[in-house]
JSON list of C-alpha atoms in Angstrom, two decimals:
[
{"chain": "N", "resi": 1, "resn": "UNK", "atom": "CA", "xyz": [-76.62, -79.15, 34.06]},
{"chain": "N", "resi": 2, "resn": "UNK", "atom": "CA", "xyz": [-73.03, -78.85, 32.83]},
{"chain": "N", "resi": 3, "resn": "UNK", "atom": "CA", "xyz": [-71.81, -81.19, 30.05]},
{"chain": "N", "resi": 4, "resn": "UNK", "atom": "CA", "xyz": [-68.48, -82.84, 30.63]},
{"chain": "N", "resi": 5, "resn": "UNK", "atom": "CA", "xyz": [-66.38, -85.39, 28.59]},
{"chain": "N", "resi": 6, "resn": "UNK", "atom": "CA", "xyz": [-65.05, -88.48, 30.07]},
{"chain": "N", "resi": 7, "resn": "UNK", "atom": "CA", "xyz": [-62.38, -90.68, 28.74]},
{"chain": "N", "resi": 8, "resn": "UNK", "atom": "CA", "xyz": [-61.60, -94.29, 29.06]},
{"chain": "N", "resi": 9, "resn": "UNK", "atom": "CA", "xyz": [-59.42, -97.16, 27.71]},
{"chain": "N", "resi": 10, "resn": "UNK", "atom": "CA", "xyz": [-58.78, -100.64, 27.97]},
{"chain": "N", "resi": 11, "resn": "UNK", "atom": "CA", "xyz": [-56.49, -103.33, 26.51]},
{"chain": "N", "resi": 12, "resn": "UNK", "atom": "CA", "xyz": [-57.58, -106.81, 25.43]},
{"chain": "N", "resi": 13, "resn": "UNK", "atom": "CA", "xyz": [-55.31, -109.71, 25.75]},
{"chain": "N", "resi": 14, "resn": "UNK", "atom": "CA", "xyz": [-56.90, -111.57, 22.93]},
{"chain": "N", "resi": 15, "resn": "UNK", "atom": "CA", "xyz": [-59.33, -110.51, 20.10]},
{"chain": "N", "resi": 16, "resn": "UNK", "atom": "CA", "xyz": [-62.59, -112.64, 21.14]},
{"chain": "N", "resi": 17, "resn": "UNK", "atom": "CA", "xyz": [-66.05, -111.49, 21.27]},
{"chain": "N", "resi": 18, "resn": "UNK", "atom": "CA", "xyz": [-66.20, -112.51, 25.07]},
{"chain": "N", "resi": 19, "resn": "UNK", "atom": "CA", "xyz": [-63.11, -110.46, 26.00]},
{"chain": "N", "resi": 20, "resn": "UNK", "atom": "CA", "xyz": [-64.47, -107.43, 24.04]},
{"chain": "N", "resi": 21, "resn": "UNK", "atom": "CA", "xyz": [-67.77, -107.49, 25.69]},
{"chain": "N", "resi": 22, "resn": "UNK", "atom": "CA", "xyz": [-66.24, -108.07, 29.07]},
{"chain": "N", "resi": 23, "resn": "UNK", "atom": "CA", "xyz": [-63.48, -105.48, 28.93]},
{"chain": "N", "resi": 24, "resn": "UNK", "atom": "CA", "xyz": [-65.65, -102.65, 27.44]},
{"chain": "N", "resi": 25, "resn": "UNK", "atom": "CA", "xyz": [-68.52, -103.41, 29.79]},
{"chain": "N", "resi": 26, "resn": "UNK", "atom": "CA", "xyz": [-65.91, -103.20, 32.69]},
{"chain": "N", "resi": 27, "resn": "UNK", "atom": "CA", "xyz": [-64.56, -99.87, 31.40]},
{"chain": "N", "resi": 28, "resn": "UNK", "atom": "CA", "xyz": [-68.07, -98.29, 31.02]},
{"chain": "N", "resi": 29, "resn": "UNK", "atom": "CA", "xyz": [-69.09, -99.50, 34.38]},
{"chain": "N", "resi": 30, "resn": "UNK", "atom": "CA", "xyz": [-66.03, -98.16, 36.07]},
{"chain": "N", "resi": 31, "resn": "UNK", "atom": "CA", "xyz": [-66.49, -94.77, 34.53]},
{"chain": "N", "resi": 32, "resn": "UNK", "atom": "CA", "xyz": [-70.02, -94.75, 35.66]},
{"chain": "N", "resi": 33, "resn": "UNK", "atom": "CA", "xyz": [-69.07, -95.90, 39.16]},
{"chain": "N", "resi": 34, "resn": "UNK", "atom": "CA", "xyz": [-66.09, -93.40, 39.78]},
{"chain": "N", "resi": 35, "resn": "UNK", "atom": "CA", "xyz": [-67.98, -90.43, 38.40]},
{"chain": "N", "resi": 36, "resn": "UNK", "atom": "CA", "xyz": [-71.48, -91.29, 39.81]},
{"chain": "N", "resi": 37, "resn": "UNK", "atom": "CA", "xyz": [-73.01, -91.52, 36.53]},
{"chain": "N", "resi": 38, "resn": "UNK", "atom": "CA", "xyz": [-76.40, -93.32, 35.42]},
{"chain": "N", "resi": 39, "resn": "UNK", "atom": "CA", "xyz": [-77.14, -94.20, 31.85]},
{"chain": "N", "resi": 40, "resn": "UNK", "atom": "CA", "xyz": [-79.57, -91.29, 31.63]},
{"chain": "N", "resi": 41, "resn": "UNK", "atom": "CA", "xyz": [-76.66, -88.96, 32.28]},
{"chain": "N", "resi": 42, "resn": "UNK", "atom": "CA", "xyz": [-74.92, -89.89, 28.96]},
{"chain": "N", "resi": 43, "resn": "UNK", "atom": "CA", "xyz": [-75.39, -87.74, 25.98]},
{"chain": "N", "resi": 44, "resn": "UNK", "atom": "CA", "xyz": [-73.28, -89.81, 23.61]},
{"chain": "N", "resi": 45, "resn": "UNK", "atom": "CA", "xyz": [-70.35, -92.21, 23.51]},
{"chain": "N", "resi": 46, "resn": "UNK", "atom": "CA", "xyz": [-67.71, -92.64, 20.82]},
{"chain": "N", "resi": 47, "resn": "UNK", "atom": "CA", "xyz": [-65.66, -95.88, 20.98]},
{"chain": "N", "resi": 48, "resn": "UNK", "atom": "CA", "xyz": [-62.53, -96.41, 18.95]},
{"chain": "N", "resi": 49, "resn": "UNK", "atom": "CA", "xyz": [-60.76, -99.65, 18.48]},
{"chain": "N", "resi": 50, "resn": "UNK", "atom": "CA", "xyz": [-57.22, -100.51, 16.99]},
{"chain": "N", "resi": 51, "resn": "UNK", "atom": "CA", "xyz": [-57.41, -102.25, 13.67]},
{"chain": "N", "resi": 52, "resn": "UNK", "atom": "CA", "xyz": [-56.32, -105.65, 15.36]},
{"chain": "N", "resi": 53, "resn": "UNK", "atom": "CA", "xyz": [-59.90, -105.91, 17.09]},
{"chain": "N", "resi": 54, "resn": "UNK", "atom": "CA", "xyz": [-62.39, -107.27, 14.76]},
{"chain": "N", "resi": 55, "resn": "UNK", "atom": "CA", "xyz": [-64.49, -109.93, 17.07]},
{"chain": "N", "resi": 56, "resn": "UNK", "atom": "CA", "xyz": [-67.29, -107.53, 18.01]},
{"chain": "N", "resi": 57, "resn": "UNK", "atom": "CA", "xyz": [-68.33, -103.90, 18.05]},
{"chain": "N", "resi": 58, "resn": "UNK", "atom": "CA", "xyz": [-67.35, -102.16, 21.36]},
{"chain": "N", "resi": 59, "resn": "UNK", "atom": "CA", "xyz": [-70.70, -100.45, 21.34]},
{"chain": "N", "resi": 60, "resn": "UNK", "atom": "CA", "xyz": [-72.47, -103.64, 21.64]},
{"chain": "N", "resi": 61, "resn": "UNK", "atom": "CA", "xyz": [-71.27, -104.07, 25.21]},
{"chain": "N", "resi": 62, "resn": "UNK", "atom": "CA", "xyz": [-72.61, -100.69, 26.16]},
{"chain": "N", "resi": 63, "resn": "UNK", "atom": "CA", "xyz": [-76.03, -101.68, 24.48]},
{"chain": "N", "resi": 64, "resn": "UNK", "atom": "CA", "xyz": [-75.94, -104.71, 26.78]},
{"chain": "N", "resi": 65, "resn": "UNK", "atom": "CA", "xyz": [-75.63, -102.49, 29.97]},
{"chain": "N", "resi": 66, "resn": "UNK", "atom": "CA", "xyz": [-78.90, -100.44, 28.94]},
{"chain": "N", "resi": 67, "resn": "UNK", "atom": "CA", "xyz": [-77.37, -97.83, 26.62]},
{"chain": "N", "resi": 68, "resn": "UNK", "atom": "CA", "xyz": [-80.09, -98.57, 24.03]},
{"chain": "N", "resi": 69, "resn": "UNK", "atom": "CA", "xyz": [-81.30, -94.79, 23.77]},
{"chain": "N", "resi": 70, "resn": "UNK", "atom": "CA", "xyz": [-77.81, -93.38, 23.88]},
{"chain": "N", "resi": 71, "resn": "UNK", "atom": "CA", "xyz": [-76.15, -92.54, 20.60]},
{"chain": "N", "resi": 72, "resn": "UNK", "atom": "CA", "xyz": [-73.21, -94.63, 20.18]},
{"chain": "N", "resi": 73, "resn": "UNK", "atom": "CA", "xyz": [-70.50, -94.71, 17.55]},
{"chain": "N", "resi": 74, "resn": "UNK", "atom": "CA", "xyz": [-67.65, -97.01, 16.82]},
{"chain": "N", "resi": 75, "resn": "UNK", "atom": "CA", "xyz": [-64.58, -95.84, 14.73]},
{"chain": "N", "resi": 76, "resn": "UNK", "atom": "CA", "xyz": [-60.99, -97.11, 13.90]},
{"chain": "N", "resi": 77, "resn": "UNK", "atom": "CA", "xyz": [-58.03, -95.83, 15.98]},
{"chain": "N", "resi": 78, "resn": "UNK", "atom": "CA", "xyz": [-55.20, -94.23, 13.80]},
{"chain": "N", "resi": 79, "resn": "UNK", "atom": "CA", "xyz": [-52.47, -96.98, 12.85]},
{"chain": "N", "resi": 80, "resn": "UNK", "atom": "CA", "xyz": [-49.54, -95.24, 14.27]},
{"chain": "N", "resi": 81, "resn": "UNK", "atom": "CA", "xyz": [-46.32, -97.23, 14.17]},
{"chain": "N", "resi": 82, "resn": "UNK", "atom": "CA", "xyz": [-45.49, -98.48, 17.59]},
{"chain": "N", "resi": 83, "resn": "UNK", "atom": "CA", "xyz": [-48.85, -97.89, 19.08]},
{"chain": "N", "resi": 84, "resn": "UNK", "atom": "CA", "xyz": [-50.40, -100.11, 21.75]},
{"chain": "N", "resi": 85, "resn": "UNK", "atom": "CA", "xyz": [-52.23, -103.19, 20.22]},
{"chain": "N", "resi": 86, "resn": "UNK", "atom": "CA", "xyz": [-55.75, -104.51, 20.96]},
{"chain": "N", "resi": 87, "resn": "UNK", "atom": "CA", "xyz": [-56.96, -101.06, 22.58]},
{"chain": "N", "resi": 88, "resn": "UNK", "atom": "CA", "xyz": [-60.56, -99.86, 22.80]},
{"chain": "N", "resi": 89, "resn": "UNK", "atom": "CA", "xyz": [-60.89, -96.06, 23.95]},
{"chain": "N", "resi": 90, "resn": "UNK", "atom": "CA", "xyz": [-64.02, -94.17, 24.72]},
{"chain": "N", "resi": 91, "resn": "UNK", "atom": "CA", "xyz": [-65.06, -90.60, 24.79]},
{"chain": "N", "resi": 92, "resn": "UNK", "atom": "CA", "xyz": [-68.35, -90.05, 26.48]},
{"chain": "N", "resi": 93, "resn": "UNK", "atom": "CA", "xyz": [-70.19, -86.68, 26.94]},
{"chain": "N", "resi": 94, "resn": "UNK", "atom": "CA", "xyz": [-72.17, -86.66, 29.94]},
{"chain": "N", "resi": 95, "resn": "UNK", "atom": "CA", "xyz": [-74.33, -84.34, 32.17]},
{"chain": "N", "resi": 96, "resn": "UNK", "atom": "CA", "xyz": [-72.87, -83.95, 35.61]},
{"chain": "N", "resi": 97, "resn": "UNK", "atom": "CA", "xyz": [-72.52, -81.54, 38.27]},
{"chain": "N", "resi": 98, "resn": "UNK", "atom": "CA", "xyz": [-68.95, -82.62, 38.72]},
{"chain": "N", "resi": 99, "resn": "UNK", "atom": "CA", "xyz": [-66.42, -79.81, 38.09]},
{"chain": "N", "resi": 100, "resn": "UNK", "atom": "CA", "xyz": [-64.01, -80.78, 35.30]},
{"chain": "N", "resi": 101, "resn": "UNK", "atom": "CA", "xyz": [-61.12, -81.24, 37.71]},
{"chain": "N", "resi": 102, "resn": "UNK", "atom": "CA", "xyz": [-63.10, -83.85, 39.45]},
{"chain": "N", "resi": 103, "resn": "UNK", "atom": "CA", "xyz": [-64.00, -86.01, 36.42]},
{"chain": "N", "resi": 104, "resn": "UNK", "atom": "CA", "xyz": [-62.12, -89.33, 36.72]},
{"chain": "N", "resi": 105, "resn": "UNK", "atom": "CA", "xyz": [-60.88, -90.81, 33.46]},
{"chain": "N", "resi": 106, "resn": "UNK", "atom": "CA", "xyz": [-60.49, -94.63, 33.49]},
{"chain": "N", "resi": 107, "resn": "UNK", "atom": "CA", "xyz": [-57.58, -96.55, 32.04]},
{"chain": "N", "resi": 108, "resn": "UNK", "atom": "CA", "xyz": [-57.79, -100.24, 32.55]},
{"chain": "N", "resi": 109, "resn": "UNK", "atom": "CA", "xyz": [-55.33, -103.39, 32.11]},
{"chain": "N", "resi": 110, "resn": "UNK", "atom": "CA", "xyz": [-52.55, -102.45, 29.81]},
{"chain": "N", "resi": 111, "resn": "UNK", "atom": "CA", "xyz": [-54.08, -99.27, 28.56]},
{"chain": "N", "resi": 112, "resn": "UNK", "atom": "CA", "xyz": [-53.18, -97.64, 32.05]},
{"chain": "N", "resi": 113, "resn": "UNK", "atom": "CA", "xyz": [-49.76, -97.10, 30.31]},
{"chain": "N", "resi": 114, "resn": "UNK", "atom": "CA", "xyz": [-51.36, -94.71, 27.98]},
{"chain": "N", "resi": 115, "resn": "UNK", "atom": "CA", "xyz": [-52.03, -91.85, 30.21]},
{"chain": "N", "resi": 116, "resn": "UNK", "atom": "CA", "xyz": [-49.52, -92.01, 33.03]},
{"chain": "N", "resi": 117, "resn": "UNK", "atom": "CA", "xyz": [-49.81, -88.30, 33.39]},
{"chain": "N", "resi": 118, "resn": "UNK", "atom": "CA", "xyz": [-53.25, -88.74, 34.99]},
{"chain": "N", "resi": 119, "resn": "UNK", "atom": "CA", "xyz": [-53.06, -89.18, 38.82]},
{"chain": "N", "resi": 120, "resn": "UNK", "atom": "CA", "xyz": [-56.29, -91.04, 38.97]},
{"chain": "N", "resi": 121, "resn": "UNK", "atom": "CA", "xyz": [-55.60, -94.08, 36.62]},
{"chain": "N", "resi": 122, "resn": "UNK", "atom": "CA", "xyz": [-56.76, -97.51, 38.04]},
{"chain": "N", "resi": 123, "resn": "UNK", "atom": "CA", "xyz": [-54.79, -100.60, 36.65]},
{"chain": "N", "resi": 124, "resn": "UNK", "atom": "CA", "xyz": [-56.55, -103.74, 36.86]},
{"chain": "N", "resi": 125, "resn": "UNK", "atom": "CA", "xyz": [-54.06, -106.77, 36.38]},
{"chain": "N", "resi": 126, "resn": "UNK", "atom": "CA", "xyz": [-54.68, -109.11, 33.35]},
{"chain": "N", "resi": 127, "resn": "UNK", "atom": "CA", "xyz": [-55.99, -112.64, 33.99]}
]
């Protein structure tokens, strides 16, 4: 089965544990839904967070979704002047029969502005 990379990003309104868990779970679940993936399809996931997010590890949200046996890694995003604040990104390697061109990358909330070049970006309004 082919291995593909799937990207995602979401932006938090505030740096709270609950919002980190909710937004990351939403992003991971949406990546799974739109790409017809199950937890067993995931090889590994790397999460990055901007330096202004310290309330919780993004990977903990995935663990709560059943990713206990999937290797997960959290890292800091580069601190580039003018970059979007409070963003969590993910890069997942998955086994899927989907052609690379049919993989849907998910950018939610304010993070939808990060990849306006992608035609299949779903923007969810902030609460």
